[in-house]
Short mmCIF file of C-alpha atoms in Angstrom, two decimals:
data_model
loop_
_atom_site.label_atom_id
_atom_site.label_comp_id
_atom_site.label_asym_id
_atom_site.label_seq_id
_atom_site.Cartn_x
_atom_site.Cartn_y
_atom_site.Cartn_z
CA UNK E 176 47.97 13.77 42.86
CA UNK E 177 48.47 10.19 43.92
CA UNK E 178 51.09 8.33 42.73
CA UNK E 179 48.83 5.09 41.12
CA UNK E 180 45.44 6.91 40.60
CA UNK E 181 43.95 3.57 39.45
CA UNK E 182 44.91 0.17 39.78
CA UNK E 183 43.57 -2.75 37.65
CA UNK E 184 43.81 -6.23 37.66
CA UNK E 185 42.28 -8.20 34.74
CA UNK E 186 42.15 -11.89 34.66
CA UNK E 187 40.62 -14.13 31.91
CA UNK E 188 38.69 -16.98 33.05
CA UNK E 189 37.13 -19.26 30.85
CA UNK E 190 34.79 -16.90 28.29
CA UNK E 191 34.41 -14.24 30.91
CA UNK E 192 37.11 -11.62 31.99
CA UNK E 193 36.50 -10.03 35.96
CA UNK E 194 38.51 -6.68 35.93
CA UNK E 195 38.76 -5.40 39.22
CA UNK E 196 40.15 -1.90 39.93
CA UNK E 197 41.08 0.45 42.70
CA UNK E 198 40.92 4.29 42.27
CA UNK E 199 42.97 6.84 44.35
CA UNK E 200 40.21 9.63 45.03
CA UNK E 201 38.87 11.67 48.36
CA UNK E 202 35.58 11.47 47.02
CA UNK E 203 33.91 14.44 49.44
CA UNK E 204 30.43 14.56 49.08
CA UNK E 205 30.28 18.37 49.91
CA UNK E 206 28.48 17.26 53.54
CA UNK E 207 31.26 16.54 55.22
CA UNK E 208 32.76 19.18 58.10
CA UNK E 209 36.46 20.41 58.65
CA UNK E 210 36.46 19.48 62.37
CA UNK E 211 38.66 22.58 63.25
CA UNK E 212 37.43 25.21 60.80
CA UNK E 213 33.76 24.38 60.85
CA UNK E 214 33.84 24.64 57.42
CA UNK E 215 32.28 22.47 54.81
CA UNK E 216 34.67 20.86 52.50
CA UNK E 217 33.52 21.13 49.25
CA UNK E 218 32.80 18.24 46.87
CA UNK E 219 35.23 16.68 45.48
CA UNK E 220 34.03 13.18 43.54
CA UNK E 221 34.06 10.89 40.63
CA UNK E 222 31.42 11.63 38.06
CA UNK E 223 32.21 9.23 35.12
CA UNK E 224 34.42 6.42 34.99
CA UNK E 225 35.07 4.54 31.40
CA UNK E 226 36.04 1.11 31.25
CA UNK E 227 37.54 0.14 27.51
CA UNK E 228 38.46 -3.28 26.63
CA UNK E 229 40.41 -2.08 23.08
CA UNK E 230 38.33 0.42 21.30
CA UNK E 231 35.41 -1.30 22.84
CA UNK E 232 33.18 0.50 25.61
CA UNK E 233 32.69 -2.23 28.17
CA UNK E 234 31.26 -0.12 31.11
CA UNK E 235 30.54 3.54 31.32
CA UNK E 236 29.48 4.59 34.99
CA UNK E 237 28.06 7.63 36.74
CA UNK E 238 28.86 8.18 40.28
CA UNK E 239 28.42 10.52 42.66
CA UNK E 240 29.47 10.89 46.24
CA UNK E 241 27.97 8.70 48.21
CA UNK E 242 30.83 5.88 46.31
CA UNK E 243 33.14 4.98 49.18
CA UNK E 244 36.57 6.98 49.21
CA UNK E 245 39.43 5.37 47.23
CA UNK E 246 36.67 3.91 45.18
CA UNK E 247 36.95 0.04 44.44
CA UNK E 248 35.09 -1.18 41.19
CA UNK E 249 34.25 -4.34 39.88
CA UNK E 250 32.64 -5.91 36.71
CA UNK E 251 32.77 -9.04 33.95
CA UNK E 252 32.74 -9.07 30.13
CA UNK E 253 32.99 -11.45 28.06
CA UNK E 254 34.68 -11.26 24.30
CA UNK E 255 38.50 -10.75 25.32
CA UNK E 256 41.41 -12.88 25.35
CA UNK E 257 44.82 -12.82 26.97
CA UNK E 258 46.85 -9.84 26.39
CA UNK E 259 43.92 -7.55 25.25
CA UNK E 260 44.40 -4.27 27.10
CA UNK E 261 41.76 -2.74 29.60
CA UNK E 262 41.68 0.55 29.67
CA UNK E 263 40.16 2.66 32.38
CA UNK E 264 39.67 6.52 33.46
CA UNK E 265 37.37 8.47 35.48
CA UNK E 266 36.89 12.12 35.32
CA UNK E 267 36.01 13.83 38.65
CA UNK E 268 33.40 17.34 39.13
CA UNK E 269 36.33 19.83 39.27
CA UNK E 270 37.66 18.83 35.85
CA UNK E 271 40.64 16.27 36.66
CA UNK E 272 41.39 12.97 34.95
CA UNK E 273 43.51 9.58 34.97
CA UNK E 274 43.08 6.91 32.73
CA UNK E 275 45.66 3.64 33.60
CA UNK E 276 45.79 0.48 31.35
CA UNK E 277 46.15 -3.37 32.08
CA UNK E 278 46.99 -6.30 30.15
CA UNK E 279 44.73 -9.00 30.46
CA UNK E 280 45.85 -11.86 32.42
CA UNK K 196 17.00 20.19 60.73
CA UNK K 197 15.18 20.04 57.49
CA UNK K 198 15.95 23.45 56.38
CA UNK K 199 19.65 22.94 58.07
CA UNK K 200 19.65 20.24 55.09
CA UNK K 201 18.56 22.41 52.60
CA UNK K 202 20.76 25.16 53.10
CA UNK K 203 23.74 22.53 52.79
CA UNK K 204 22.56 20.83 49.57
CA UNK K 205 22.08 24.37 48.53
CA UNK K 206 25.58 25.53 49.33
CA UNK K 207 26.90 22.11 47.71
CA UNK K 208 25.18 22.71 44.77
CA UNK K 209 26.45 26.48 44.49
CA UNK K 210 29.55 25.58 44.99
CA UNK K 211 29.79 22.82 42.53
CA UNK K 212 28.68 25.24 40.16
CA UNK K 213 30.74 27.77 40.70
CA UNK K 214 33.85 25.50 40.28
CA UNK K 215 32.44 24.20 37.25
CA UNK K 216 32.28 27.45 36.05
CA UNK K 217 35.54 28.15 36.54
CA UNK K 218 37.16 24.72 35.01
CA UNK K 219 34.96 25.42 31.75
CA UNK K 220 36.58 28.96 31.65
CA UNK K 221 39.93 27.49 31.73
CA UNK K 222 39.14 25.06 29.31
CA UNK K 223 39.86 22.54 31.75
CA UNK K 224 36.65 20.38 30.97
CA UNK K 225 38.41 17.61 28.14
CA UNK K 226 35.40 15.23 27.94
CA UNK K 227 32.43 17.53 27.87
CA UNK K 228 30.26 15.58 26.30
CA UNK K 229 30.99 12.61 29.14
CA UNK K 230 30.28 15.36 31.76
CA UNK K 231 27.35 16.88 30.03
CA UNK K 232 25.74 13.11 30.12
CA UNK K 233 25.37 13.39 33.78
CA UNK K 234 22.34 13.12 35.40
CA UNK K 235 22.94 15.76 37.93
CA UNK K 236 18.90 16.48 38.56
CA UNK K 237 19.02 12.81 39.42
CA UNK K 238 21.98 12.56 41.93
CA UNK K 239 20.66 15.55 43.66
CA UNK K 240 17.24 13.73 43.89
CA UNK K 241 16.43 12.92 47.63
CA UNK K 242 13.16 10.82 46.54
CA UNK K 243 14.13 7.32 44.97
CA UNK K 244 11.41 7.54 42.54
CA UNK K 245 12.39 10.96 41.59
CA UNK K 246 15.87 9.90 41.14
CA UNK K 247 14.90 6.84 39.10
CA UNK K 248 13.02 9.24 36.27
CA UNK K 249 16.22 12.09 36.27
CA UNK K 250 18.21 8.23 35.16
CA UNK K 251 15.75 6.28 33.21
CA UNK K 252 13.15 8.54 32.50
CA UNK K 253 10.16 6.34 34.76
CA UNK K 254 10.62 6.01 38.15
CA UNK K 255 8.00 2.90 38.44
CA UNK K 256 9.62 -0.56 39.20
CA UNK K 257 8.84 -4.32 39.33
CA UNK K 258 10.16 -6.25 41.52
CA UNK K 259 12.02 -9.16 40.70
CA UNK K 260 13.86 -12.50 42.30
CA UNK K 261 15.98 -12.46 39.24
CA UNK K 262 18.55 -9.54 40.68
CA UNK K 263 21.04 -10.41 43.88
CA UNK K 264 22.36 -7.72 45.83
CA UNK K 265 25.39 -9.14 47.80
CA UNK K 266 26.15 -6.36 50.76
CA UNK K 267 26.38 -7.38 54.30
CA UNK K 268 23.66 -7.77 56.59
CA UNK K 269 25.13 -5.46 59.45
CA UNK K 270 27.68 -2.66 58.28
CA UNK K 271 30.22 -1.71 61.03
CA UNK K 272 31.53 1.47 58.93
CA UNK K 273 28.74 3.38 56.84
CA UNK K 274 31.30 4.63 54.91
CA UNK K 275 32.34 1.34 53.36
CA UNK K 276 29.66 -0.81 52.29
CA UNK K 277 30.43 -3.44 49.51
CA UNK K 278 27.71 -4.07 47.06
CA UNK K 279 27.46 -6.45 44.28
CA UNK K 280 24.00 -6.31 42.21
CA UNK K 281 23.93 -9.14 39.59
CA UNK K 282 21.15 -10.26 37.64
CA UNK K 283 19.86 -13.45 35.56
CA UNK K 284 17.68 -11.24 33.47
CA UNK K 285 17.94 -10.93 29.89
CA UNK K 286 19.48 -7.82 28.07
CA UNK K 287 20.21 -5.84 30.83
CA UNK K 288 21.39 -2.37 29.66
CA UNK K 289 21.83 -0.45 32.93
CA UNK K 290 22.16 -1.27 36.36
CA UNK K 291 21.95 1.13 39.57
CA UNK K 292 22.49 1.37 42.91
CA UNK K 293 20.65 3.40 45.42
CA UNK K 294 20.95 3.47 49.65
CA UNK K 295 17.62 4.50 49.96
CA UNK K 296 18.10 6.27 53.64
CA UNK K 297 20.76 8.03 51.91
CA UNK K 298 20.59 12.47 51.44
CA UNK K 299 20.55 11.42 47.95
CA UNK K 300 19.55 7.87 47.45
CA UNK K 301 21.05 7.34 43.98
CA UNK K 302 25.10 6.73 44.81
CA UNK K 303 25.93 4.78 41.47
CA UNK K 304 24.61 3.89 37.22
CA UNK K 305 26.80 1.19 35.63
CA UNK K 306 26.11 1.85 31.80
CA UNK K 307 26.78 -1.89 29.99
CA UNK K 308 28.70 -2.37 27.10
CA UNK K 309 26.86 -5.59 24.99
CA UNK K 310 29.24 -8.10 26.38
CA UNK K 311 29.15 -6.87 29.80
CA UNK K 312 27.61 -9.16 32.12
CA UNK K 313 25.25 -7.90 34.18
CA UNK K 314 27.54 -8.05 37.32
CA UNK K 315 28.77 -5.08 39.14
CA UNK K 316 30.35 -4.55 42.77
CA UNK K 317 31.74 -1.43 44.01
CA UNK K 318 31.78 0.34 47.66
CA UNK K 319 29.03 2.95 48.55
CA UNK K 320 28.80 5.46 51.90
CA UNK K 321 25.38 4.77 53.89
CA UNK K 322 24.45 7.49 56.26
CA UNK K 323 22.27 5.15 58.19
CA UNK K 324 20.67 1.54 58.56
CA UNK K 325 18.54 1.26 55.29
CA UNK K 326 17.68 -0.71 52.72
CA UNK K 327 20.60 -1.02 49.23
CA UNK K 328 18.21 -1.18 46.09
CA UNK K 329 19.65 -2.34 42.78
CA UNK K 330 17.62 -1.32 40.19
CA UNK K 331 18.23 -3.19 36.41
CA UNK K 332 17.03 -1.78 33.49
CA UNK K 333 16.42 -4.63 30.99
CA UNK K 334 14.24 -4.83 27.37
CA UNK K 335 12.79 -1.26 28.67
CA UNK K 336 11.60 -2.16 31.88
CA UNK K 337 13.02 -1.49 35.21
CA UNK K 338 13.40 -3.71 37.85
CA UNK K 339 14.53 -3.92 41.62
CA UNK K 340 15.09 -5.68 44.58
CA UNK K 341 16.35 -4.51 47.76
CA UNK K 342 18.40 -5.65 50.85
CA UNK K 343 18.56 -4.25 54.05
CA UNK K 344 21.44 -3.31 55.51
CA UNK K 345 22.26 -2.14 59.37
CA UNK K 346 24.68 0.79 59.70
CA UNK K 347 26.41 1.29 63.19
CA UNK K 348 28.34 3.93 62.08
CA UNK K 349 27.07 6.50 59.57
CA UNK K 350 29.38 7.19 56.80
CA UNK K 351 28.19 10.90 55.68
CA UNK K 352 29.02 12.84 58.47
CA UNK K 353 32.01 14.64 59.70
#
């Protein structure tokens, strides 16, 4: 698929760390037309994205398709320091993965 | 037009099935449990409240001052719509987001890990002007507040 599925930035700032991520993902909600064909693409979305800071489940999300295309995600947590790693992956409705790590900043 | 709906959320929802089907056959699936866990009843919901009880198991609400829901006042591009939903309550364990003119209202649940703050943003479609309700589940209880936002172009058709 895509070369980066997800990108990540993490950045400590005082007690709180903002991770902010990008995903690489059609995400068809199954509604859409193919202008020349008339046919419906099928679905083809995020379900579950995991956000790990260590072993340590910071975020667990459920999606479906009405998240915007190349999906953009962003959250806070609190408990890290510099250099942890964030870990994230997502797992789409036809089976595929990709999981990318960061180093907190 | 109503039944023209119908017949596509039932063709979506065959056809999801059917390539479900086939991924589990291939052993495909690696996190089953993480797929089992989701709410499909409640994405395919087209009623907020319904999709609210397929999540949390209640679909009855309080309002509350305490959550902010950052999204613009006037979208240009339905398809894009930044949210933020962040909250000053207590505890919160769950937060969701729902465009409640939406097919299926319920686009996102953020799950909290304990030191998670209760701050989430992400991009959602809107298929027309409506309002973006955050819903935060906190201590038990549900709560929500809601923002209206104007959509000049819809983001879920073709």
């Amino acid at each position: 698929m895509a070369r980066k599925p997800i990108k990540i930035r993490a950045k400590l700032k005082g007690s709180m760390t903002t991770v902010k991520c990008l995903m690489s993902h059609p995400m068809e909600t199954g509604r859409r037309k193919n202008k020349k064909t008339g046919k419906l693409i099928p679905a083809h979305f995020i379900q579950n994205v995991v956000a790990k800071h260590g072993d340590n489940e910071v975020l667990n999300a459920d999606w479906s398709g009405g998240v915007s295309k190349n999906p953009y995600m962003a959250f806070k947590f609190s408990g890290a320091s510099k250099g942890d790693t964030v870990t994230i992956s997502w797992t789409d409705n036809m089976g595929k993965s990709a999981s990318a790590s960061a180093t907190i900043k | 037009m109503n039944t023209d709906m119908k017949r596509r959320v039932f063709l979506k929802g065959s056809l999801a099935a059917g390539t479900m089907a086939v991924a589990a056959g291939a052993g495909l699936l690696a996190p089953q449990a993480v797929l089992a866990a989701w709410p499909k009843s409640a994405f395919k919901s087209k009623a907020p409240a319904d999709a609210l009880k397929g999540v949390f198991g209640s679909g009855t609400t309080q309002a509350s001052d305490k959550i902010k829901i950052k999204a613009p006042d006037i979208a240009e591009n339905g398809a894009v719509v930044p949210v933020t939903v962040s909250s000053s309550i207590p505890g919160v364990e769950s937060i969701a987001i729902m465009a409640s003119n939406n097919p299926t209202p319920l686009v996102a649940v953020f799950k909290l890990g304990k030191s998670t703050a209760a701050d989430v943003s992400c991009r959602i479609k809107m298929g027309k002007t409506g309002d973006v309700v955050g819903v935060v589940k906190a201590g038990g209880k549900l709560y929500a507040a809601r923002k209206s936002v104007k959509v000049t172009i819809g983001g879920c058709g073709g």
